[in-house]
mmCIF file of C-alpha atoms in Angstrom:
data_model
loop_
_atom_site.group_PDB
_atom_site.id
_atom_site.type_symbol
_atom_site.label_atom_id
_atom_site.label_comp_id
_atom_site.label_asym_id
_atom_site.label_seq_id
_atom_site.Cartn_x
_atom_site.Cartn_y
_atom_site.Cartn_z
ATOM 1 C CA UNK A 1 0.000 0.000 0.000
ATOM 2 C CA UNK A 2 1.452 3.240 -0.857
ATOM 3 C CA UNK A 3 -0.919 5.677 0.412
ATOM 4 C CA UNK A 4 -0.563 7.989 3.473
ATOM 5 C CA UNK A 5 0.734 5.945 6.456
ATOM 6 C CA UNK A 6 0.293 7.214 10.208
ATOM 7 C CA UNK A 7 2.337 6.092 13.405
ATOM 8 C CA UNK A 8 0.850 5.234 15.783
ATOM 9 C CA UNK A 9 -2.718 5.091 15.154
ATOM 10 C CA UNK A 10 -3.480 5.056 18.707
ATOM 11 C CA UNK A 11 -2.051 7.032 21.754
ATOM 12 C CA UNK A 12 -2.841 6.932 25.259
ATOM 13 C CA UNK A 13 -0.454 9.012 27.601
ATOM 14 C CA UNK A 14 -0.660 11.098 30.880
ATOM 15 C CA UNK A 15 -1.466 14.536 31.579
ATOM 16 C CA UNK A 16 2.166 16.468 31.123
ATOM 17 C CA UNK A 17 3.257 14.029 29.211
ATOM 18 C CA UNK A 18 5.150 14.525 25.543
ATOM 19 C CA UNK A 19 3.516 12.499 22.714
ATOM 20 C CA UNK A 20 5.088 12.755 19.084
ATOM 21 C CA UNK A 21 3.166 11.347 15.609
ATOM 22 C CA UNK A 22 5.094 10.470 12.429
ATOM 23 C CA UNK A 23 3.333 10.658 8.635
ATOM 24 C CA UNK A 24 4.743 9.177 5.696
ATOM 25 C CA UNK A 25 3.135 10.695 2.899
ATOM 26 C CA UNK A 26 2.646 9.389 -0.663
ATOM 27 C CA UNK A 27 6.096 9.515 -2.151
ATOM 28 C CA UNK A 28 5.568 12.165 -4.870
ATOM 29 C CA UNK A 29 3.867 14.294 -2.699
ATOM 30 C CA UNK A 30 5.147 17.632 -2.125
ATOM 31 C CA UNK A 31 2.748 19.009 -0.050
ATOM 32 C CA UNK A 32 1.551 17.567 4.095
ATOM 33 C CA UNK A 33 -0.770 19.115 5.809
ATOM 34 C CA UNK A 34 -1.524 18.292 9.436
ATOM 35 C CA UNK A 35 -5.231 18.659 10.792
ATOM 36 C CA UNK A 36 -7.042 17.719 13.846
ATOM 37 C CA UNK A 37 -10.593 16.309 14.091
ATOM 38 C CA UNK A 38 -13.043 15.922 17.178
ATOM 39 C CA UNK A 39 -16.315 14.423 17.826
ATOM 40 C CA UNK A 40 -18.240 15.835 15.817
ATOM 41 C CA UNK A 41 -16.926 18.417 13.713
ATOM 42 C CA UNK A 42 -14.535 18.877 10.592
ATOM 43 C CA UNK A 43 -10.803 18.735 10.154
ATOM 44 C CA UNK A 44 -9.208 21.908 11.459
ATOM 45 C CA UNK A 45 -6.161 22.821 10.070
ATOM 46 C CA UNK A 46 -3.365 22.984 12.093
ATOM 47 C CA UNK A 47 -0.156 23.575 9.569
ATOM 48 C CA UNK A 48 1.165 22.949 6.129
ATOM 49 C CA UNK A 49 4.374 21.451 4.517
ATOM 50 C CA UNK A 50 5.616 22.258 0.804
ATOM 51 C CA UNK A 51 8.603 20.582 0.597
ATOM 52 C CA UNK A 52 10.715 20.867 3.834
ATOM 53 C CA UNK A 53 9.101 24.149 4.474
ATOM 54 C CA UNK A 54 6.699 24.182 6.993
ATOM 55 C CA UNK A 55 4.778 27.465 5.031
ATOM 56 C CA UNK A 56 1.724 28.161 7.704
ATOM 57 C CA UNK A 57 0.818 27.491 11.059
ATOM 58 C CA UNK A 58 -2.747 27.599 12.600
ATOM 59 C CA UNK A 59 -3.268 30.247 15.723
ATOM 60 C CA UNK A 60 -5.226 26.364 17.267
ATOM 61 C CA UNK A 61 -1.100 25.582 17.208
ATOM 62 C CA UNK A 62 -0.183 26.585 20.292
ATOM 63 C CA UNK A 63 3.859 26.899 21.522
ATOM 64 C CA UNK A 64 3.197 23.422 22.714
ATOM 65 C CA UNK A 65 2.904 22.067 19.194
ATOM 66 C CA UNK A 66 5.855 21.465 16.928
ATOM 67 C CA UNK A 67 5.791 19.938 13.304
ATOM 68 C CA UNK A 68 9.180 19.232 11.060
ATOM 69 C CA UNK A 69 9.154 17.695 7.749
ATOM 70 C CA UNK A 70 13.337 16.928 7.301
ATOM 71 C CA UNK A 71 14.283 16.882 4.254
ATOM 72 C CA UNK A 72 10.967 16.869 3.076
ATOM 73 C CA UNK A 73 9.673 13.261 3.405
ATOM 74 C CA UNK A 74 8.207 12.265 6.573
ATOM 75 C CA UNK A 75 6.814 14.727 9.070
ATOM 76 C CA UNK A 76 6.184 14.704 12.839
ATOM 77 C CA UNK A 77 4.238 16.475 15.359
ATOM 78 C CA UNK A 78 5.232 16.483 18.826
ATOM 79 C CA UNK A 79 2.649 18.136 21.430
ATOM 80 C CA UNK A 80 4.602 18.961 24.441
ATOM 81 C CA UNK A 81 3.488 18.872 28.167
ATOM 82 C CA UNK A 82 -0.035 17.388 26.642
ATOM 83 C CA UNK A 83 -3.504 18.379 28.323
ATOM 84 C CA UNK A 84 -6.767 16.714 28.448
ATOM 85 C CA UNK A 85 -7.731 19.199 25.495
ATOM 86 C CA UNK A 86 -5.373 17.557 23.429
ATOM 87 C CA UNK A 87 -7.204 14.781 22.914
ATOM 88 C CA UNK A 88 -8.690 14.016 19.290
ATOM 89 C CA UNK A 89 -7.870 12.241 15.750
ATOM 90 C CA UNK A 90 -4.968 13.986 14.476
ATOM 91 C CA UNK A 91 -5.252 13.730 11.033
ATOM 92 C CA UNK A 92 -2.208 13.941 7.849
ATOM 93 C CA UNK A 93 -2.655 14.427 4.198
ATOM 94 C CA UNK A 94 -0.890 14.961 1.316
ATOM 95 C CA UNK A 95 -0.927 16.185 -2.134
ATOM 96 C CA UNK A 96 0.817 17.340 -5.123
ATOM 97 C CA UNK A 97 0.573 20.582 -5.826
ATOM 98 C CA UNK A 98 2.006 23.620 -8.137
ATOM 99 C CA UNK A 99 1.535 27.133 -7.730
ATOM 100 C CA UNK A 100 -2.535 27.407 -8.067
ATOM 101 C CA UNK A 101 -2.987 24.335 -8.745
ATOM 102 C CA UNK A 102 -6.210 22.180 -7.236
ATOM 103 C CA UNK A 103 -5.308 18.787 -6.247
ATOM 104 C CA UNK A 104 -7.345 16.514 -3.908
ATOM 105 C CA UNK A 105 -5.412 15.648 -0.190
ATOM 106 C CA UNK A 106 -4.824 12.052 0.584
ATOM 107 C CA UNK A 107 -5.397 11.310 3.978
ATOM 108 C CA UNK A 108 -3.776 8.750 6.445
ATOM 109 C CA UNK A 109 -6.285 6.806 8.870
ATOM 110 C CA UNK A 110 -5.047 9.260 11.418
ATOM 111 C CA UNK A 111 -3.959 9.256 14.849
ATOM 112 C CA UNK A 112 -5.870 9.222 17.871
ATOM 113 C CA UNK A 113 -5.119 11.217 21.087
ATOM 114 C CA UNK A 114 -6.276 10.076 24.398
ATOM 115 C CA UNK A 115 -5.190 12.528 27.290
ATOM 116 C CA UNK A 116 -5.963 10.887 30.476
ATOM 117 C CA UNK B 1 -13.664 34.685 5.565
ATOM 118 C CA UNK B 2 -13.742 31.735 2.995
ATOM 119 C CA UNK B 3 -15.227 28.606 4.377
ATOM 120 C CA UNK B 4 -18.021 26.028 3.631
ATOM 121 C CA UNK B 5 -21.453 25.118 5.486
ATOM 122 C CA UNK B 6 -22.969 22.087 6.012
ATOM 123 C CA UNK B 7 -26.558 22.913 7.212
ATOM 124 C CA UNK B 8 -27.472 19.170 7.476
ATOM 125 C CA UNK B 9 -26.164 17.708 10.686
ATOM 126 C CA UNK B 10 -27.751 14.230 9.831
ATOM 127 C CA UNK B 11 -29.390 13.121 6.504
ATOM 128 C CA UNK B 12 -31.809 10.142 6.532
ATOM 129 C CA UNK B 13 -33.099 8.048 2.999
ATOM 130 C CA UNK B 14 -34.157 5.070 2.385
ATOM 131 C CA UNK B 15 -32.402 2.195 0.336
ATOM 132 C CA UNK B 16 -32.907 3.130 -3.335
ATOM 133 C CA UNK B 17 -34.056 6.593 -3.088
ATOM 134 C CA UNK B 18 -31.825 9.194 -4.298
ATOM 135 C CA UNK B 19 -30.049 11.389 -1.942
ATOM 136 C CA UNK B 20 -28.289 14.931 -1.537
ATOM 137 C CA UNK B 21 -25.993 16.314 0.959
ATOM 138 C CA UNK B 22 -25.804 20.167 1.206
ATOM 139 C CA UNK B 23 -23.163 22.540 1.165
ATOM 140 C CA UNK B 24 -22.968 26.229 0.353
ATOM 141 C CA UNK B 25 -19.342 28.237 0.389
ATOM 142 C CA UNK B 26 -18.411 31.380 0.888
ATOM 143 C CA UNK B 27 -14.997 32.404 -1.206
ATOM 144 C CA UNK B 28 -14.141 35.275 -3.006
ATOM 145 C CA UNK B 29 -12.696 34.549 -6.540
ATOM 146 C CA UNK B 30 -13.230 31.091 -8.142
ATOM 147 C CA UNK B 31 -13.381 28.103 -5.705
ATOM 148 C CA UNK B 32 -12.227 24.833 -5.751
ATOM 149 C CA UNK B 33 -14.683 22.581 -4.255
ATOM 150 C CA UNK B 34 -14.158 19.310 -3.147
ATOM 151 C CA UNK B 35 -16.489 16.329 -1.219
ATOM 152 C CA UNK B 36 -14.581 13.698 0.995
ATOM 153 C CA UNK B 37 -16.409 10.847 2.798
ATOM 154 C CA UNK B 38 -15.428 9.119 6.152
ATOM 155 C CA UNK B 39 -16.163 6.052 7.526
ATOM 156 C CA UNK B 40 -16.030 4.826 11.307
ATOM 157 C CA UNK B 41 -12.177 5.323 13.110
ATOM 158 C CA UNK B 42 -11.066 5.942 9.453
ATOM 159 C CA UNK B 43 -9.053 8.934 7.639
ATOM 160 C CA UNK B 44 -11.268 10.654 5.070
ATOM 161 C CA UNK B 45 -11.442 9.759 1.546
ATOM 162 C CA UNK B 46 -11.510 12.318 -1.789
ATOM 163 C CA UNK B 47 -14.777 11.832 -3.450
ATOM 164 C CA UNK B 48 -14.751 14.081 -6.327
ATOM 165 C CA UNK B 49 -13.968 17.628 -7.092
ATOM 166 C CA UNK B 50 -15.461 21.161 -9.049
ATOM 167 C CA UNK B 51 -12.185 23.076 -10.734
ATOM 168 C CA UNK B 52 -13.796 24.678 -13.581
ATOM 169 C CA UNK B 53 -15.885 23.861 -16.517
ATOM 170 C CA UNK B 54 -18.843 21.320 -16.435
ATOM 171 C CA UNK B 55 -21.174 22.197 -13.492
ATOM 172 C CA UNK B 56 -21.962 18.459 -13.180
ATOM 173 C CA UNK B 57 -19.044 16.579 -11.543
ATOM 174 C CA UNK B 58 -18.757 12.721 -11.319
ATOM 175 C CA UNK B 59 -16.843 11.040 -8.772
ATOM 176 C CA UNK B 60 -16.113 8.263 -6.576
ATOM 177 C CA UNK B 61 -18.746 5.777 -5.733
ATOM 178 C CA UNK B 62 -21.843 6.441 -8.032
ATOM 179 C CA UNK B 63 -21.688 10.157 -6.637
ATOM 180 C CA UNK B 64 -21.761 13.650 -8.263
ATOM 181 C CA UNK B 65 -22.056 17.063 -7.227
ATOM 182 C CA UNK B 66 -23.691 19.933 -9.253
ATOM 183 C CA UNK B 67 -21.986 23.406 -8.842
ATOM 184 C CA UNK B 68 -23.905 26.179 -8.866
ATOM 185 C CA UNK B 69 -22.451 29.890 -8.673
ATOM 186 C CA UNK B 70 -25.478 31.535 -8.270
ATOM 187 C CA UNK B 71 -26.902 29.695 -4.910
ATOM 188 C CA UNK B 72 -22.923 29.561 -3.946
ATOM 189 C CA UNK B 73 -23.784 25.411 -3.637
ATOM 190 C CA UNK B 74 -21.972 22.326 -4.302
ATOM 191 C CA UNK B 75 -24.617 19.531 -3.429
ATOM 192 C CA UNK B 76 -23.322 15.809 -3.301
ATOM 193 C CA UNK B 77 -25.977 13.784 -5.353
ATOM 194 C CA UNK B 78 -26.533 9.834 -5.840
ATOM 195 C CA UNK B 79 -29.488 8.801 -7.739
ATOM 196 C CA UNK B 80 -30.161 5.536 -5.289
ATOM 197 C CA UNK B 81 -28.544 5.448 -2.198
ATOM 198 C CA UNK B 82 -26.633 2.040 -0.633
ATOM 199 C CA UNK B 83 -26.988 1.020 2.517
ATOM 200 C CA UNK B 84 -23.119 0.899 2.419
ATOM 201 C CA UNK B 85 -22.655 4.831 2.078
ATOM 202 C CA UNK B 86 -23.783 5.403 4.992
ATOM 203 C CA UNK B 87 -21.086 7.415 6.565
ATOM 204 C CA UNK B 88 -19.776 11.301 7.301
ATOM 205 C CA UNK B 89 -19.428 13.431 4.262
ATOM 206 C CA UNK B 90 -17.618 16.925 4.511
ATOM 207 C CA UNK B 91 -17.714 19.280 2.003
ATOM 208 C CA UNK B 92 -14.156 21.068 1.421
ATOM 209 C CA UNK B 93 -12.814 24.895 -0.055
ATOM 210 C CA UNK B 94 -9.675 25.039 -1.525
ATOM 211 C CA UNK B 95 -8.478 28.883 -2.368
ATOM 212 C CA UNK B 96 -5.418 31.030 -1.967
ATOM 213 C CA UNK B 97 -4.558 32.857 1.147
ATOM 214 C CA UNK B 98 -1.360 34.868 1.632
ATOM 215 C CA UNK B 99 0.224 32.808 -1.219
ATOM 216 C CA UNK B 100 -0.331 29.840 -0.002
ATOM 217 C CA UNK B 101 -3.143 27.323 -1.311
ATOM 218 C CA UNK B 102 -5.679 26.272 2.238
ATOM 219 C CA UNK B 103 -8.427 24.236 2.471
ATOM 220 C CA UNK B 104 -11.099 24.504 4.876
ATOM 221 C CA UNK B 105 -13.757 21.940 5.631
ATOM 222 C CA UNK B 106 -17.498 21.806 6.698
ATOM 223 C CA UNK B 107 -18.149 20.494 10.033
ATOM 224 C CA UNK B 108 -19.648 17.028 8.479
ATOM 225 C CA UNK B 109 -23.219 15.403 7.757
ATOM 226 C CA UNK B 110 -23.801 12.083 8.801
ATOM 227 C CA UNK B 111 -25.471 10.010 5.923
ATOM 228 C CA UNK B 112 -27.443 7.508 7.001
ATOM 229 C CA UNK B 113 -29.040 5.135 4.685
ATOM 230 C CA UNK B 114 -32.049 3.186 6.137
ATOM 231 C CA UNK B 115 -32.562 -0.620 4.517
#
């Protein structure tokens, strides 16, 4: 399968604690984009890849939230010092994109947050 | 602000009967519109998209969306509904903020299809 893969796809952790996600996009793919998703409502963006440049960051990512994408493969997000707030489907995607151009996002099956 | 709205938190039809799921945007210049569906503890899936051209756009599944600038709408459309679509469709925006391409997505309707 070489769609968008998601590690791991379920996290349980502490209060305080530091939790980190990895996303391995489709291979081509130029573009990652990071949302999150609770009960209940849509995928809000939280930041944006295009290439190894991470281009925009959501005001919902706090200083507690970090995202790299090293030499523009993989990406991670690492939530710091987690809170019970924290918890919900953190969702990647990718796509291949030029300047204007329209393409669809492939998502992984996402990664799931539990803040006890 | 550009975004989409899903008035519809919950759509119910029978087995056979065709269904729609709404959506209306708000974006200034031309959008890119976009339906994605989502099934239980799973990532979300692209169903088809409006670019430009043909208000009538085919996709995934038996599915199609017409586009239609004057209402601002971009309503998902099957002719007879399965009882295996039943899942969460969002309705996505893609357009061009501060150089940089976003997309924004609709807060979901849950499809349910009743056998």
């Amino acid at each position: 399968d070489t769609g968008v893969s998601q590690n791991p796809r379920h996290k349980i952790t502490k209060r305080g604690q530091n939790v980190t996600f990895r996303c391995d996009p489709i291979s081509e793919h130029n573009r990652l984009y990071w949302y999150r998703q609770t009960l209940g409502q849509g995928p809000e963006f939280l930041t944006y890849f295009q290439n190894e440049a991470q281009l925009e960051k959501s005001r919902l990512l706090s200083d507690r939230f970090s995202a790299e994408r090293p030499k523009g493969s993989f990406s991670t997000l690492e939530i710091q010092r987690t809170e019970q707030g924290d918890s919900a489907m953190y969702l990647c995607a990718s796509s291949l994109g030029s300047s204007g151009g329209a393409g669809e996002l492939f998502f992984g099956e996402g990664s799931r947050l539990t803040v006890l | 602000a550009q975004s989409v709205a899903q008035p519809e938190d919950q759509v119910n039809v029978a087995e056979g009967n065709p269904l729609t799921v709404k959506c209306t945007y708000s974006v200034s210049g031309n959008p890119y519109l976009f339906w994605y569906v989502q099934y239980p503890n799973r990532g979300l899936q692209f169903l088809l998209k409006y670019i430009t051209g043909d208000n009538l756009v085919k996709g995934s599944y038996g599915f199609e969306a017409e586009f239609n600038k004057s209402q601002t709408s971009f309503h998902l459309k099957k002719p007879s509904a399965l009882v295996s679509d039943s899942a969460l469709y969002f309705c996505a925006v893609r357009f061009q903020s501060g150089g940089y391409q976003k997309v924004t997505f609709g807060i979901g309707t849950k499809l349910q299809v009743i056998p």
